[in-house]
Structure formats: C-alpha cells, structure tokens
Backbone as XML, in Angstrom:
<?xml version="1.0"?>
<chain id="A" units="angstrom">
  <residue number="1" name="UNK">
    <atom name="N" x="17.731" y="-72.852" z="29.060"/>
    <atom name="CA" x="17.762" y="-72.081" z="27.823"/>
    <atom name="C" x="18.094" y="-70.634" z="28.156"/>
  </residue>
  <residue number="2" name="UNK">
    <atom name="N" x="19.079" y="-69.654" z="27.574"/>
    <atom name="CA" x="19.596" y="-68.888" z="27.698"/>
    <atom name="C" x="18.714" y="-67.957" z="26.724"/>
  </residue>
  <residue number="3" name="UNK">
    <atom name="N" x="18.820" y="-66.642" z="27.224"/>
    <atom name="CA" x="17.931" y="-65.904" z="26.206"/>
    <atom name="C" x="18.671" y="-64.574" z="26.018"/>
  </residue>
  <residue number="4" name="UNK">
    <atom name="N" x="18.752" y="-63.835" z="24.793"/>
    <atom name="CA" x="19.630" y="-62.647" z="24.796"/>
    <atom name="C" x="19.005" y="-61.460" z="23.977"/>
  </residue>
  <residue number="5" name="UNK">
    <atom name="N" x="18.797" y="-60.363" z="23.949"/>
    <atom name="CA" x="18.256" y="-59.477" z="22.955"/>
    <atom name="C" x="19.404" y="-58.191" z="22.922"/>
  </residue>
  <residue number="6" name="UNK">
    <atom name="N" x="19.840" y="-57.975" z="21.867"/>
    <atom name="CA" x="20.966" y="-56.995" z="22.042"/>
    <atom name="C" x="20.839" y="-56.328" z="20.725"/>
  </residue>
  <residue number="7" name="UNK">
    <atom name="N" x="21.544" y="-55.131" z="20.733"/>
    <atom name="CA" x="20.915" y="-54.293" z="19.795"/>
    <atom name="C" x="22.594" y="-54.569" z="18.824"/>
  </residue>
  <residue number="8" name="UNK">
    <atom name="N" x="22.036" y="-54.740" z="17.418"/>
    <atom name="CA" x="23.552" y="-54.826" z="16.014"/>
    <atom name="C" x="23.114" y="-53.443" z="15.488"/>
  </residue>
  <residue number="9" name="UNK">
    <atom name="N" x="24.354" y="-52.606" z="16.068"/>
    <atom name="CA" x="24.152" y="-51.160" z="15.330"/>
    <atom name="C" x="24.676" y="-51.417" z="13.785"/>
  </residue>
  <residue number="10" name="UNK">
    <atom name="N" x="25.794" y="-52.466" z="13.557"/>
    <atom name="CA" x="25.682" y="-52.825" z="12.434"/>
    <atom name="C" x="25.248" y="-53.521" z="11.342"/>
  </residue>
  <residue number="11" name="UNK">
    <atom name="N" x="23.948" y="-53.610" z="11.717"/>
    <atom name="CA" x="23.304" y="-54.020" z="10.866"/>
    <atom name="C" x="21.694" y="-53.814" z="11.046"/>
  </residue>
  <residue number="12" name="UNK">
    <atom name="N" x="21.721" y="-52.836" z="11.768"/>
    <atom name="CA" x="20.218" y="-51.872" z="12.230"/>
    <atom name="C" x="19.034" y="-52.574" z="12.793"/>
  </residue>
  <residue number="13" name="UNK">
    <atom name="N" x="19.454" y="-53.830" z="13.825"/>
    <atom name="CA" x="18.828" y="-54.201" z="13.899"/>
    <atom name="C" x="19.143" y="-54.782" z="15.436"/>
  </residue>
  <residue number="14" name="UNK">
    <atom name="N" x="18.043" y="-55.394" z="16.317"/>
    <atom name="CA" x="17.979" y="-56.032" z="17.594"/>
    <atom name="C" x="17.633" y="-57.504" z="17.195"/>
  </residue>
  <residue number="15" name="UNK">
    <atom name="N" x="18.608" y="-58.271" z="17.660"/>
    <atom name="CA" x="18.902" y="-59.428" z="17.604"/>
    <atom name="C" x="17.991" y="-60.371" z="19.029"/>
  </residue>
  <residue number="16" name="UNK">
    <atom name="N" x="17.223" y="-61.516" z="18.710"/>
    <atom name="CA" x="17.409" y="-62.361" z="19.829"/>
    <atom name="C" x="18.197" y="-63.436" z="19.576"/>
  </residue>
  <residue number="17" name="UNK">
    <atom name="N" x="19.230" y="-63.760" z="20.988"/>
    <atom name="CA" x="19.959" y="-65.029" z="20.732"/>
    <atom name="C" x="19.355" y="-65.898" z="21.456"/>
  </residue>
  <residue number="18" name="UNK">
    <atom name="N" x="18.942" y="-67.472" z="21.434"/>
    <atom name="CA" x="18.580" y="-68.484" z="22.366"/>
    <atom name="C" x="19.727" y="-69.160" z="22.593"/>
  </residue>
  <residue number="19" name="UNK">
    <atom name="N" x="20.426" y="-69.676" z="23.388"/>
    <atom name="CA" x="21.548" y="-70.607" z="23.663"/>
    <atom name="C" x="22.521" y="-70.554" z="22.215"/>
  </residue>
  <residue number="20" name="UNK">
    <atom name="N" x="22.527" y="-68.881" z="22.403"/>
    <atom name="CA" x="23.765" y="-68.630" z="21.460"/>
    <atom name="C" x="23.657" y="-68.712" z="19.640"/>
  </residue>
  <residue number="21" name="UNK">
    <atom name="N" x="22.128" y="-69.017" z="19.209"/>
    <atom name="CA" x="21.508" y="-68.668" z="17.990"/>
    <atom name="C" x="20.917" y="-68.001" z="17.838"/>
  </residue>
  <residue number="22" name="UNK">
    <atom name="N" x="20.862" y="-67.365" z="16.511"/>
    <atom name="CA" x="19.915" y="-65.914" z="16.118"/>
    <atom name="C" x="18.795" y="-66.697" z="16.527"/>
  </residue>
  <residue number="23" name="UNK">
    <atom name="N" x="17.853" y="-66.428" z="16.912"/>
    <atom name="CA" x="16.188" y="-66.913" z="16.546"/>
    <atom name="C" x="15.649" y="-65.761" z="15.901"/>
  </residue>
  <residue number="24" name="UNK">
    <atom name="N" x="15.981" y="-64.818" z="15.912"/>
    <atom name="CA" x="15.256" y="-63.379" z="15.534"/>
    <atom name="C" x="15.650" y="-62.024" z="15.279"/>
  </residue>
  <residue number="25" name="UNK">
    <atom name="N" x="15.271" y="-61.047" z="14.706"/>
    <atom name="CA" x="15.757" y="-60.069" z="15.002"/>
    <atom name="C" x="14.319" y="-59.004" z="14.261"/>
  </residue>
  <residue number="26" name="UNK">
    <atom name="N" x="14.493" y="-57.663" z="15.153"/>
    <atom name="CA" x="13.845" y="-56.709" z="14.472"/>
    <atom name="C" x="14.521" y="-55.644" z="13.722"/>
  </residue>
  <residue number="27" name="UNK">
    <atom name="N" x="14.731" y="-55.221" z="12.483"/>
    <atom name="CA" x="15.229" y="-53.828" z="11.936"/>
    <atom name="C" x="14.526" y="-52.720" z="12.186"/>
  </residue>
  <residue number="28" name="UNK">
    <atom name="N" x="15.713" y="-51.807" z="11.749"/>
    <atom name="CA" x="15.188" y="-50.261" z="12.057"/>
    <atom name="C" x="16.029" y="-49.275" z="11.146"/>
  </residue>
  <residue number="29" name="UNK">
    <atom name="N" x="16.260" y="-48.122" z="11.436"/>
    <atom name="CA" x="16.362" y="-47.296" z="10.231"/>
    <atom name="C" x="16.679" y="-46.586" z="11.560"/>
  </residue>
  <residue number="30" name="UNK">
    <atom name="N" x="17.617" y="-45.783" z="11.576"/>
    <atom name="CA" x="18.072" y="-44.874" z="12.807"/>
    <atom name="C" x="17.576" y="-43.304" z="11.947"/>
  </residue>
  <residue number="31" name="UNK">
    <atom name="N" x="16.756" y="-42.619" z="12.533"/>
    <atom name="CA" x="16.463" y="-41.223" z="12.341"/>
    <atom name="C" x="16.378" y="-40.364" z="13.496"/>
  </residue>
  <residue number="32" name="UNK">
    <atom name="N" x="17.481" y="-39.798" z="13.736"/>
    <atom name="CA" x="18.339" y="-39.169" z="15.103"/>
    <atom name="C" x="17.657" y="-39.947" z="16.310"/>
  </residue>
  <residue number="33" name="UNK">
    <atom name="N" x="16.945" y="-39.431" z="17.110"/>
    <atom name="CA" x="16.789" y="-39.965" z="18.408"/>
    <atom name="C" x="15.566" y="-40.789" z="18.074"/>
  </residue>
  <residue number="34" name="UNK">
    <atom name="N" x="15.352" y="-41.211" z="16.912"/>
    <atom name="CA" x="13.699" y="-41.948" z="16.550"/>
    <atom name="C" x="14.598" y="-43.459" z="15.669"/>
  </residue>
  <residue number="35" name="UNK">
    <atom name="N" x="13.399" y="-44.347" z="16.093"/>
    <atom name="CA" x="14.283" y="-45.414" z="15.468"/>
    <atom name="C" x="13.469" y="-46.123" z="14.803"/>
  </residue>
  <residue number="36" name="UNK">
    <atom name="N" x="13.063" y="-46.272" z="13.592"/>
    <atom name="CA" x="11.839" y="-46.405" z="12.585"/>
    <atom name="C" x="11.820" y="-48.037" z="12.051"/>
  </residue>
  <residue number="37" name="UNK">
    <atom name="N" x="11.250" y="-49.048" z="13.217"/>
    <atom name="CA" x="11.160" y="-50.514" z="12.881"/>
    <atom name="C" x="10.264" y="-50.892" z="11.508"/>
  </residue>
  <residue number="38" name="UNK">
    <atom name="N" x="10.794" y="-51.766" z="10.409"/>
    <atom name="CA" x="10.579" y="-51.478" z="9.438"/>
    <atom name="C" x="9.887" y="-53.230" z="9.126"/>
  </residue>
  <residue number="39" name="UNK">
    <atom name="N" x="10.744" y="-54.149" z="9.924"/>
    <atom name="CA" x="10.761" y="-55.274" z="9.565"/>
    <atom name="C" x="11.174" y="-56.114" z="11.086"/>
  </residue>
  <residue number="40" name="UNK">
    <atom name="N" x="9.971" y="-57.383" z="11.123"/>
    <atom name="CA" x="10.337" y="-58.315" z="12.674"/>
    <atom name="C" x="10.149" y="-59.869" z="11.663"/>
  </residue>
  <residue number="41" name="UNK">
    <atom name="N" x="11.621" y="-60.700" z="12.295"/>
    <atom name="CA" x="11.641" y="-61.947" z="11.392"/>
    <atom name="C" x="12.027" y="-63.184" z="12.736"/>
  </residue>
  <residue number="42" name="UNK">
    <atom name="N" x="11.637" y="-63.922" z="12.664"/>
    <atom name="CA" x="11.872" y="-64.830" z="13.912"/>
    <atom name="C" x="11.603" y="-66.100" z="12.761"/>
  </residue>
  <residue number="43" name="UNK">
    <atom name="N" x="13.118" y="-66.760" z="13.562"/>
    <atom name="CA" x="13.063" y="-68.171" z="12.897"/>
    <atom name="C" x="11.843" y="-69.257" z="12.645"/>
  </residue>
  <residue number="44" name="UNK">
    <atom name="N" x="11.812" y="-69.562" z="11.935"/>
    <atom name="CA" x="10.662" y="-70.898" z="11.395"/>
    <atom name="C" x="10.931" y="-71.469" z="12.636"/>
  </residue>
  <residue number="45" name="UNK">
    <atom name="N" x="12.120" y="-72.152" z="13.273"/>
    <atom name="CA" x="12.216" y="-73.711" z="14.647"/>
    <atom name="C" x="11.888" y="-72.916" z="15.825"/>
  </residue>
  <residue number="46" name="UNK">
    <atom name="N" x="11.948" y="-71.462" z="15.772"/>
    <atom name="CA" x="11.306" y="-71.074" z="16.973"/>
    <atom name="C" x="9.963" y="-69.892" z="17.407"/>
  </residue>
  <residue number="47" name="UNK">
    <atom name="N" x="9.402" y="-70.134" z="15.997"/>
    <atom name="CA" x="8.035" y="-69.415" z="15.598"/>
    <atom name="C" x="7.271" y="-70.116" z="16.997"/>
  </residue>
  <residue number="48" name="UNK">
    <atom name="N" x="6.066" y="-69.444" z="17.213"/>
    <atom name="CA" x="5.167" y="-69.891" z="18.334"/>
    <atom name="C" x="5.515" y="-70.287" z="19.778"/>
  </residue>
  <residue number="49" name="UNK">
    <atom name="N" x="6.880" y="-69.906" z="19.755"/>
    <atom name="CA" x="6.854" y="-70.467" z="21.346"/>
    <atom name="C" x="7.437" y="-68.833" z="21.929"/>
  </residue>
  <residue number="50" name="UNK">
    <atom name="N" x="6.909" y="-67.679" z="21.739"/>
    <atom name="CA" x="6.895" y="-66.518" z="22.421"/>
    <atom name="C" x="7.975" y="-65.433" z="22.165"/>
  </residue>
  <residue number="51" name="UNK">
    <atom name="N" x="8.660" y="-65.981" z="21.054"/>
    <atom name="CA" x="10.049" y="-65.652" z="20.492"/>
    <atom name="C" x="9.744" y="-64.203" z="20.647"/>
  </residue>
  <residue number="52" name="UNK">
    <atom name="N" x="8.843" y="-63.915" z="19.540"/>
    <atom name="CA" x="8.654" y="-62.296" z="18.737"/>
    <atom name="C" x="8.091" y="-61.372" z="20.197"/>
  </residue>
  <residue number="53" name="UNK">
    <atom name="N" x="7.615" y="-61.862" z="21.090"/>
    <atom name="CA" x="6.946" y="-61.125" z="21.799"/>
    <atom name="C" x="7.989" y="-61.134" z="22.784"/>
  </residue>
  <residue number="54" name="UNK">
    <atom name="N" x="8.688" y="-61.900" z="23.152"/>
    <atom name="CA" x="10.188" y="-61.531" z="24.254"/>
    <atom name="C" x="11.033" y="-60.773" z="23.615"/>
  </residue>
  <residue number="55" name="UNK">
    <atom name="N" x="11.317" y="-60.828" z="22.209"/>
    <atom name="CA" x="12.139" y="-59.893" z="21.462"/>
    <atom name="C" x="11.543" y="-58.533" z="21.526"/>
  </residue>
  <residue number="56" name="UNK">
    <atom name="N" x="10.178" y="-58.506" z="20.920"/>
    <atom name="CA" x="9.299" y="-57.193" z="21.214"/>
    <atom name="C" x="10.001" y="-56.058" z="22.660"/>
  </residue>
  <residue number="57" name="UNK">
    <atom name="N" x="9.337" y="-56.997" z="23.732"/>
    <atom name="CA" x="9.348" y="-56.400" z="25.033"/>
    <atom name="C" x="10.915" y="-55.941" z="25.611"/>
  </residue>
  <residue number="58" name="UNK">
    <atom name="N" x="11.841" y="-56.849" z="25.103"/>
    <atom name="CA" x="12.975" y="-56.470" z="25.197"/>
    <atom name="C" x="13.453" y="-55.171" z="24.485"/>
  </residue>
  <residue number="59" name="UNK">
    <atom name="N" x="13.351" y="-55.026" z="23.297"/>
    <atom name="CA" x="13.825" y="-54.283" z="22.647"/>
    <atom name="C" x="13.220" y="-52.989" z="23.103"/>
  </residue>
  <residue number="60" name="UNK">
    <atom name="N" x="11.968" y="-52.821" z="23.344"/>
    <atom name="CA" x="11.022" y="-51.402" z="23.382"/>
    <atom name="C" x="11.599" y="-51.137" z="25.014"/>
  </residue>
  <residue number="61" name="UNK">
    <atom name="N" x="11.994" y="-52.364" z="26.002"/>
    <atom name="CA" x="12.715" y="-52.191" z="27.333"/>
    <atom name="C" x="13.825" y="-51.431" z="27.281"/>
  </residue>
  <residue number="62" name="UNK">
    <atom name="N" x="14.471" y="-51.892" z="26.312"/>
    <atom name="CA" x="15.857" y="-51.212" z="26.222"/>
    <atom name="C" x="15.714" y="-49.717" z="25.869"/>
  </residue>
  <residue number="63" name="UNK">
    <atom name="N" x="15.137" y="-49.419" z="24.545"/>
    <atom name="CA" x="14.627" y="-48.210" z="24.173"/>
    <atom name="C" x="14.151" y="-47.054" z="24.660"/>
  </residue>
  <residue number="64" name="UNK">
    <atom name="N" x="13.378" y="-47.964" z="26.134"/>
    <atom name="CA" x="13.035" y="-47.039" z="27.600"/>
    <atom name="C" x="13.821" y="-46.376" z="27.756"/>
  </residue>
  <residue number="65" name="UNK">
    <atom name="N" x="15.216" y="-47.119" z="28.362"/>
    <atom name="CA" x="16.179" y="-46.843" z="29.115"/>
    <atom name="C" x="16.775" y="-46.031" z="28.827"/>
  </residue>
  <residue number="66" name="UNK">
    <atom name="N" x="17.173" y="-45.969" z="27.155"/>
    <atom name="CA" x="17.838" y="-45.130" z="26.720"/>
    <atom name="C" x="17.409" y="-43.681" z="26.238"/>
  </residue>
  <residue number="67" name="UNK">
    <atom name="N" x="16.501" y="-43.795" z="26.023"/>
    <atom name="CA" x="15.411" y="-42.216" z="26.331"/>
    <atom name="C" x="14.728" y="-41.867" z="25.231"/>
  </residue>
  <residue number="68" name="UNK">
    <atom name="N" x="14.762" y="-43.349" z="23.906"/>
    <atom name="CA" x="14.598" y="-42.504" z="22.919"/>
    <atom name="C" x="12.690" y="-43.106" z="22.345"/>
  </residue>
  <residue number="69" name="UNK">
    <atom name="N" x="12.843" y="-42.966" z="20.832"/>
    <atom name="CA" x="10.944" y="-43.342" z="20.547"/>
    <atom name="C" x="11.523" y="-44.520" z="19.856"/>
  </residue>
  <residue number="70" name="UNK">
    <atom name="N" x="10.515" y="-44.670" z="18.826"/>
    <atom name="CA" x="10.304" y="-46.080" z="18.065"/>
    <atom name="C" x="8.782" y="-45.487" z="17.108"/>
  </residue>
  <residue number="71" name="UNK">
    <atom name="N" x="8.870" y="-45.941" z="15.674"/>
    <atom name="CA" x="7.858" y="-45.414" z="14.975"/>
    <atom name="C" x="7.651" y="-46.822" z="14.039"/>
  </residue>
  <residue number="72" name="UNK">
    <atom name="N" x="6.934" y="-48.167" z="14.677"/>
    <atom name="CA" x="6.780" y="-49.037" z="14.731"/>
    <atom name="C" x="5.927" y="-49.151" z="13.106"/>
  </residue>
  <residue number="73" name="UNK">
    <atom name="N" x="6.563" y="-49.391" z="12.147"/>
    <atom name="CA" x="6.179" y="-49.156" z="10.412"/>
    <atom name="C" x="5.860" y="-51.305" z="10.572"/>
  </residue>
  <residue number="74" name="UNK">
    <atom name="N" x="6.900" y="-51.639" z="11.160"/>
    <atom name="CA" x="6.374" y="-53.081" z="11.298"/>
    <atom name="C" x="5.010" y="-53.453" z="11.308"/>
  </residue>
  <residue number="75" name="UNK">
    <atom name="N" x="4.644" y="-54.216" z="10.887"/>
    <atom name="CA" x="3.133" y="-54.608" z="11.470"/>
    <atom name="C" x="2.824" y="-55.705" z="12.585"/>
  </residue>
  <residue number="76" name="UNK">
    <atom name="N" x="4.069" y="-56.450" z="12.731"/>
    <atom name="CA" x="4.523" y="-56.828" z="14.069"/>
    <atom name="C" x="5.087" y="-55.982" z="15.387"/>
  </residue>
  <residue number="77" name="UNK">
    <atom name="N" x="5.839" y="-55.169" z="14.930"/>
    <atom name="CA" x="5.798" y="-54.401" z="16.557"/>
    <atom name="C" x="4.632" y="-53.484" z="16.493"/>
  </residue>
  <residue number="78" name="UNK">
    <atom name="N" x="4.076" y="-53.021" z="15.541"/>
    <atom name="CA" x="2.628" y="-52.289" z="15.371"/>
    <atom name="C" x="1.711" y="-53.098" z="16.917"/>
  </residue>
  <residue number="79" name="UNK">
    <atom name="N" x="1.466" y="-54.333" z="16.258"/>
    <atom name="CA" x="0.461" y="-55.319" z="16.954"/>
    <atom name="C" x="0.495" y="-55.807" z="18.334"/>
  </residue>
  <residue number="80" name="UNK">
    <atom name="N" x="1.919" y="-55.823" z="18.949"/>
    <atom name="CA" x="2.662" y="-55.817" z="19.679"/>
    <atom name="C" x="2.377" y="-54.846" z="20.778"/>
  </residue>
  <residue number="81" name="UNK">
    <atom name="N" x="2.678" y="-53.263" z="20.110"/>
    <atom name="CA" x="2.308" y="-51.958" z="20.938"/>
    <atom name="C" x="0.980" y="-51.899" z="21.445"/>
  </residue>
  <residue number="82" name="UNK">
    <atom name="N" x="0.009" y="-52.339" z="20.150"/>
    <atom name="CA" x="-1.315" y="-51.981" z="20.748"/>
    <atom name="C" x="-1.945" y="-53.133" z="21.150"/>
  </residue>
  <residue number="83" name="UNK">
    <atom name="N" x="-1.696" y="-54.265" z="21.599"/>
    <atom name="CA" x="-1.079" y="-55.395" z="22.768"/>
    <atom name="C" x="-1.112" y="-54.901" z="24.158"/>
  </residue>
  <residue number="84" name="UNK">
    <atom name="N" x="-0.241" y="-54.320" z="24.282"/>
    <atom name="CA" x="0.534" y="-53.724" z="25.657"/>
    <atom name="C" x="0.630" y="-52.502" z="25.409"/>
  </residue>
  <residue number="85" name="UNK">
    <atom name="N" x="-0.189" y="-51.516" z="25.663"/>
    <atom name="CA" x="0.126" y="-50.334" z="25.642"/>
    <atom name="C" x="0.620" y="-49.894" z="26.652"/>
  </residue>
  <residue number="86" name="UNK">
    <atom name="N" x="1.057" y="-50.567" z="27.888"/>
    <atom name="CA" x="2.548" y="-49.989" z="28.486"/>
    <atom name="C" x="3.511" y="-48.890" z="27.578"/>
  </residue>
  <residue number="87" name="UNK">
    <atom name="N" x="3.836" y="-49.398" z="26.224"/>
    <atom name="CA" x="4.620" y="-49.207" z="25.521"/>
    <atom name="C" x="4.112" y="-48.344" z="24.632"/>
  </residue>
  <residue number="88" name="UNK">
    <atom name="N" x="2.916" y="-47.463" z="24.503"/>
    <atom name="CA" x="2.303" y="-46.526" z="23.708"/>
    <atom name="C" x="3.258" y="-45.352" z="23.613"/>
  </residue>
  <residue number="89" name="UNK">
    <atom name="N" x="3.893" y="-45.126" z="25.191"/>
    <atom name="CA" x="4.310" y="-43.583" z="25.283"/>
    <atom name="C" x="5.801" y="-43.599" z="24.131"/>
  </residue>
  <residue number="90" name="UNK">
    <atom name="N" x="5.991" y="-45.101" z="23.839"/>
    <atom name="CA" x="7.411" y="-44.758" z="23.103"/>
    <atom name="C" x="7.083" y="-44.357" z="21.852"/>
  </residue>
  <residue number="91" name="UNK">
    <atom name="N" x="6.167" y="-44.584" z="21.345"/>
    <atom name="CA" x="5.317" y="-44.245" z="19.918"/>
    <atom name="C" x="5.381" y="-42.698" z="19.488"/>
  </residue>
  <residue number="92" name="UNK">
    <atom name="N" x="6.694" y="-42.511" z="18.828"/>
    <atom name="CA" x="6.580" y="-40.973" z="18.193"/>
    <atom name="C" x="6.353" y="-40.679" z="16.413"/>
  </residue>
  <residue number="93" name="UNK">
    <atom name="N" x="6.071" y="-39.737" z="16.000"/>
    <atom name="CA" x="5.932" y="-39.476" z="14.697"/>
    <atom name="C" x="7.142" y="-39.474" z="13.742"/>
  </residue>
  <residue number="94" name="UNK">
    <atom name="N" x="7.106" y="-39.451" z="12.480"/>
    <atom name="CA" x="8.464" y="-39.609" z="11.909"/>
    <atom name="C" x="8.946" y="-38.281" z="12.355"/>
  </residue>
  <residue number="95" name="UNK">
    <atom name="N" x="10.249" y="-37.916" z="12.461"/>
    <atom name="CA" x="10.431" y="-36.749" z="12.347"/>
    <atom name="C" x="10.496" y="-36.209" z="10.971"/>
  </residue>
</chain>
C-alpha cells in the first residue's frame, strides 16, 4: 500500500492518497505565512485504520520544513496537536 500526503494549493487543502485514492484531506485558509486548518475529512472505507493521524503528522511535517505555523480551528488537528505536542511549537495566533 502506497501512501501520499501532498499539499492542493488549489483547493486549500492537503490531500492523502492511498494507492492512488483520495482517502482524505485537511483544509486551510492561507493567511500569509499562517495557514488556518478549518476542516479534516477522511473517507468512510478508510476511517479507523490511522488515516487522519498519518495525514495529521504529515502535513504539520511538511509545514516544519517549510518554516511556517498552522492555527488548527479544526477540532481534529486541534486533538491531534495536543496528542503530540512535538507539534505545539507550530501553533501560532491568527494574525
């Protein structure tokens, strides 16, 4: 099983693919270097088997890299963050 998380600037959102299907994706709202997750949806056929939380970790991975925050309005990446607070420091205020 192939696994993919990649960010759709057109359509504001981070996608997971499994063997080349959406299973998921999280939205966001781009506010300059802050990226305001609003909404996390993971398919019904692949609910419970770790979907949302590999999408999670991916996405806030990537977000590392690239230098910027995340102001997690989701109540899934909310739950997520304070989960693993590895991922606290990406947690900024709206601007």
């Amino acid at each position: 099983m192939s696994t993919l998380v990649e960010d759709n600037p057109a359509k504001h959102r981070f996608e997971i693919l499994i063997d080349d299907a959406l299973a998921g994706f999280t939205a966001y709202l781009a506010r300059g270097e802050v990226l305001v997750f609003t909404h996390t949806e993971v398919d019904r056929s692949f609910q419970g088997k770790g979907v949302g939380s590999a999408l999670m970790r991916e996405t806030l991975d990537q977000i590392r890299a690239r230098g910027t925050k995340v102001v997690p309005q989701c109540p899934f990446m909310a739950a997520f963050i304070d989960k693993h607070p590895e991922y606290a420091d990406l947690v900024a205020d709206l601007p």
